[in-house]
Amino acid sequence: MKKIIIMSLYLLFFLSLISCTSDKKNSHKTSSIAESANDMLAQIQRKGIILVSTDPNYEPQSYLTEQGEFVGFDIDVAKEIGKRLGVKVKFSTPDWDLVVAGNWGGQWDISVGSMAMTTRRQEILDFAQPPYYYTVAQFAATDSSGINALEDVNGQSICVCVSTVYEDWLNGIVEFPKSSLYANPPMNITVIPLKTDNECVQSIQVGREEFAIFLTSNTIIEAAIKNGIPVHKVGHPVFAENLAVAFDKNSFKDNTRLVKKVSKIIIDMHKDETLSTFSIKWFKEDRTKDPSI
Amino acid sequence: MNHTSGSDVKSQSELIEELRKRQQFRFQLGVYLSWLSLLIILLFAFSGLEAQFLGIQIRTIKLDFQFIRRHAPFIAGGIGLTILLSFFSIILASCLAFLGALGRLSKIPFVYALATFYISLIRGTPLLLQIIFFYLGLPQLGIRLSGMVAGILALGINYGAYMTEIFRAGIQSVGIGQREAALAIGMTQRQLMQRIVLPQAIRLVIPPIGNQFIAMLKDTALVSVTGFVWEILWRAQKQGRAYFRNLEALFIAAIFYWILTIIFSLIQGRVEAYLAKGDR
């Protein structure tokens, strides 16, 4: 008797797992039959909610206030996109490497997270065109290091955030058009990839000495300086980044219409100066104009 | 006790008792004072003061207390989720551990194999890996779980494997004599489990489960890696990074975890004492 119960319990456990999967698959199949139901934009509008991924590590793009509210440039842009789509925006907070890895599995719909558009990322992600703002990547060094020119960076250890264009560029992987590149990667360097850009800054702040240099976007260097970290920009920027809204290429639903619609919204937001206004509000300058033009 | 306190003469046993009490009091006082001084040393280490002591420069960790005051409430908002995660995970773990223990004691090869396979697989891989796997792997199968549910599943399944041994020990603690007696009076296996074994086993099993719960409180921090569960550590890391005050944010989180474990250790001590009553 006991054995039968245990056996059936185990069976039940596994069957429930299997039935869970097959359920989902079936519903997926049926939805692909009905054309409109397979459209991502239609689904978002039906639900009235768009799930936007954001990583609230970064002031002033995306961070949390003491009350736990999302604020920042990316947040404002995301909310405006939601407004123009006529849906509510809900923020989701996956880690950065999950976002750039693609295969989101429908856990969030779009990324408004200052993501640089690169050829490699375009293999797994779709991007809204044009970019919603531009930033430049630059080296920063500690004030005490004596590193002030780009040539000084050669032979040094350099900290970067993992899975970023900064890391790729240092490793010699070029994913931008030539016009965006302002310098060649330094020679004989040691790349130290940490979990976020802020870990690089923090390491310097607490007096660790594995590296005195890090490579990141201008906005992050400025935020660090503003927060009293003893660092300065080194030389001129090394490349420009086009930051765009991203979508999952492998999403279960067809996102062609959504990408088009969001691209149209971005164009409008450039035209009516909404983006410029946000940029001036958060960066104190207009960073929405393409620097390569 | 004879009440001869009217006279000054005390019996030897009373004197011994008094001495024992005095010693115990002195011991406790010593413990409290030591705790207090250790706490003060710890606080000093985070005071940001610099001192010259016998010519040696002593440096301490400087914290931005204004940041701590401003951001502690937001980080504290994760306490509920941390407790909730631990609570549901421990319930799942207990269920799995019970089934696992029955499987470990089973005479059916497949059931025994299933239980040992589960235990071996789960104990043979890191918890952090399992959490990431549950979060990343299951969506590929079409199962899309929220970060919270994935976290509970991963923690529950992991702890379940470890707790199987606790349950097995509990079930086996009921003597063979009792089992034979129950069977002799005509009880079925099921009745034997329900009426004889389980009531006794549960009393033995609950205190270690409490222990596991306290361990779990801290392992919930691992769930923050997926980025979806806003428990204490996730909140601390986000606030720390955005404002370049990681150390302060982690300091706040550490205090909350510590206080939580102290509270639940006290509760667990009570429960243990209550359950041990019948043993005397």
CSV table of C-alpha atoms in Angstrom, one decimal, chain A residues 56-213:
chain,number,residue,atom,x,y,z
A,56,PRO,CA,18.8,50.2,-12.0
A,57,ASN,CA,22.6,50.3,-11.3
A,58,TYR,CA,23.2,53.5,-13.2
A,59,GLU,CA,22.7,57.0,-12.3
A,60,PRO,CA,21.5,59.0,-14.2
A,61,GLN,CA,20.2,56.5,-16.8
A,62,SER,CA,18.3,54.2,-14.5
A,63,TYR,CA,18.3,54.0,-10.7
A,64,LEU,CA,16.0,53.6,-7.8
A,65,THR,CA,15.2,56.4,-5.4
A,66,GLU,CA,15.1,55.8,-1.7
A,67,GLN,CA,11.4,55.1,-2.0
A,68,GLY,CA,12.2,52.4,-4.6
A,69,GLU,CA,10.9,54.4,-7.6
A,70,PHE,CA,12.6,54.0,-11.0
A,71,VAL,CA,14.1,57.3,-12.2
A,72,GLY,CA,16.5,58.3,-14.9
A,73,PHE,CA,16.9,59.1,-18.6
A,74,ASP,CA,16.2,55.5,-19.8
A,75,ILE,CA,13.1,55.4,-17.5
A,76,ASP,CA,11.7,58.6,-18.9
A,77,VAL,CA,12.2,57.4,-22.5
A,78,ALA,CA,10.6,54.0,-21.7
A,79,LYS,CA,7.6,55.7,-20.1
A,80,GLU,CA,7.2,58.0,-23.1
A,81,ILE,CA,7.3,55.0,-25.5
A,82,GLY,CA,4.6,53.3,-23.3
A,83,LYS,CA,2.5,56.5,-23.4
A,84,ARG,CA,2.7,56.7,-27.2
A,85,LEU,CA,1.9,53.0,-27.5
A,86,GLY,CA,-1.1,53.7,-25.3
A,87,VAL,CA,0.0,51.1,-22.7
A,88,LYS,CA,1.3,51.1,-19.2
A,89,VAL,CA,5.0,50.5,-18.6
A,90,LYS,CA,6.1,47.9,-16.1
A,91,PHE,CA,9.8,47.6,-15.4
A,92,SER,CA,11.6,44.3,-15.0
A,93,THR,CA,15.1,44.0,-13.6
A,94,PRO,CA,17.1,41.2,-15.2
A,95,ASP,CA,20.9,41.3,-14.9
A,96,TRP,CA,22.7,42.9,-17.8
A,97,ASP,CA,24.3,39.7,-19.2
A,98,LEU,CA,20.8,38.1,-19.4
A,99,VAL,CA,19.6,41.0,-21.5
A,100,VAL,CA,22.4,41.0,-24.0
A,101,ALA,CA,22.4,37.2,-24.2
A,102,GLY,CA,19.0,37.2,-26.0
A,103,ASN,CA,16.5,34.4,-25.7
A,104,TRP,CA,14.4,36.4,-23.2
A,105,GLY,CA,11.7,33.7,-23.1
A,106,GLY,CA,9.0,36.4,-23.0
A,107,GLN,CA,10.0,37.5,-19.5
A,108,TRP,CA,10.2,41.1,-20.7
A,109,ASP,CA,9.2,42.7,-24.0
A,110,ILE,CA,11.8,45.4,-24.8
A,111,SER,CA,15.1,46.7,-23.4
A,112,VAL,CA,15.4,50.5,-23.0
A,113,GLY,CA,18.7,50.2,-21.3
A,114,SER,CA,21.3,52.3,-23.0
A,115,MET,CA,22.3,49.3,-25.1
A,116,ALA,CA,25.0,49.9,-27.8
A,117,MET,CA,23.9,48.7,-31.2
A,118,THR,CA,26.6,46.3,-32.5
A,119,THR,CA,26.9,43.9,-35.4
A,120,ARG,CA,27.3,41.0,-33.0
A,121,ARG,CA,24.3,41.9,-30.9
A,122,GLN,CA,22.2,42.3,-34.1
A,123,GLU,CA,22.6,38.6,-34.6
A,124,ILE,CA,20.4,37.9,-31.6
A,125,LEU,CA,18.6,41.1,-31.0
A,126,ASP,CA,16.5,43.5,-33.1
A,127,PHE,CA,17.1,47.2,-32.6
A,128,ALA,CA,14.7,50.1,-33.1
A,129,GLN,CA,16.2,52.6,-35.6
A,130,PRO,CA,17.4,55.2,-35.1
A,131,PRO,CA,19.2,55.1,-31.7
A,132,TYR,CA,17.6,57.2,-29.0
A,133,TYR,CA,20.8,58.8,-27.8
A,134,TYR,CA,24.6,58.6,-28.2
A,135,THR,CA,27.4,58.4,-25.9
A,136,VAL,CA,31.2,58.0,-26.1
A,137,ALA,CA,33.4,55.5,-24.5
A,138,GLN,CA,36.4,56.8,-22.7
A,139,PHE,CA,39.2,55.7,-20.4
A,140,ALA,CA,39.2,57.0,-16.8
A,141,ALA,CA,42.1,56.8,-14.4
A,142,THR,CA,42.6,57.5,-10.8
A,143,ASP,CA,44.0,60.9,-10.0
A,144,SER,CA,47.0,59.4,-8.2
A,145,SER,CA,48.0,57.2,-11.1
A,146,GLY,CA,49.6,59.9,-13.2
A,147,ILE,CA,47.9,58.5,-16.3
A,148,ASN,CA,46.7,61.4,-18.4
A,149,ALA,CA,47.1,60.5,-22.1
A,150,LEU,CA,45.9,57.6,-24.2
A,151,GLU,CA,49.5,56.4,-24.7
A,152,ASP,CA,49.9,55.9,-20.9
A,153,VAL,CA,47.2,53.2,-21.1
A,154,ASN,CA,49.4,50.8,-23.0
A,155,GLY,CA,50.7,47.9,-20.8
A,156,GLN,CA,48.2,48.6,-18.0
A,157,SER,CA,45.5,46.6,-16.3
A,158,ILE,CA,42.1,47.9,-17.3
A,159,CYS,CA,38.7,47.2,-15.6
A,160,VAL,CA,35.5,46.8,-17.7
A,161,CYS,CA,32.0,45.6,-17.2
A,162,VAL,CA,31.5,42.1,-18.5
A,163,SER,CA,29.6,41.5,-21.7
A,164,THR,CA,29.9,45.1,-22.8
A,165,VAL,CA,31.2,46.7,-26.0
A,166,TYR,CA,34.0,48.1,-23.9
A,167,GLU,CA,35.2,44.6,-23.1
A,168,ASP,CA,34.9,43.5,-26.8
A,169,TRP,CA,36.7,46.6,-28.0
A,170,LEU,CA,39.6,46.0,-25.6
A,171,ASN,CA,39.8,42.4,-26.8
A,172,GLY,CA,40.1,43.6,-30.4
A,173,ILE,CA,36.6,42.8,-31.5
A,174,VAL,CA,35.3,45.6,-33.7
A,175,GLU,CA,31.6,45.8,-34.1
A,176,PHE,CA,31.1,49.4,-35.2
A,177,PRO,CA,31.3,51.2,-38.4
A,178,LYS,CA,34.7,52.8,-38.9
A,179,SER,CA,33.2,56.3,-38.5
A,180,SER,CA,32.4,55.5,-34.8
A,181,LEU,CA,36.0,54.5,-33.9
A,182,TYR,CA,38.2,57.3,-32.7
A,183,ALA,CA,41.2,55.3,-31.6
A,184,ASN,CA,42.8,51.8,-31.7
A,185,PRO,CA,42.8,49.6,-28.6
A,186,PRO,CA,45.8,50.0,-26.4
A,187,MET,CA,48.6,47.4,-26.5
A,188,ASN,CA,49.8,44.8,-24.0
A,189,ILE,CA,46.9,45.4,-21.7
A,190,THR,CA,45.3,43.1,-19.1
A,191,VAL,CA,41.5,43.2,-19.2
A,192,ILE,CA,39.7,42.7,-15.9
A,193,PRO,CA,36.0,42.1,-16.5
A,194,LEU,CA,33.8,42.8,-13.4
A,195,LYS,CA,30.0,42.3,-13.0
A,196,THR,CA,29.1,45.9,-13.5
A,197,ASP,CA,30.8,49.2,-14.5
A,198,ASN,CA,30.2,50.4,-10.9
A,199,GLU,CA,32.3,47.5,-9.5
A,200,CYS,CA,35.3,49.1,-11.3
A,201,VAL,CA,34.7,52.4,-9.7
A,202,GLN,CA,34.0,50.9,-6.3
A,203,SER,CA,37.3,49.0,-6.4
A,204,ILE,CA,39.1,52.2,-6.9
A,205,GLN,CA,37.1,54.0,-4.3
A,206,VAL,CA,38.0,51.5,-1.6
A,207,GLY,CA,41.6,51.6,-2.5
A,208,ARG,CA,42.1,48.3,-4.3
A,209,GLU,CA,45.2,48.4,-6.6
A,210,GLU,CA,44.6,45.7,-9.2
A,211,PHE,CA,44.0,48.4,-11.8
A,212,ALA,CA,44.0,52.2,-11.9
A,213,ILE,CA,42.2,52.5,-15.2
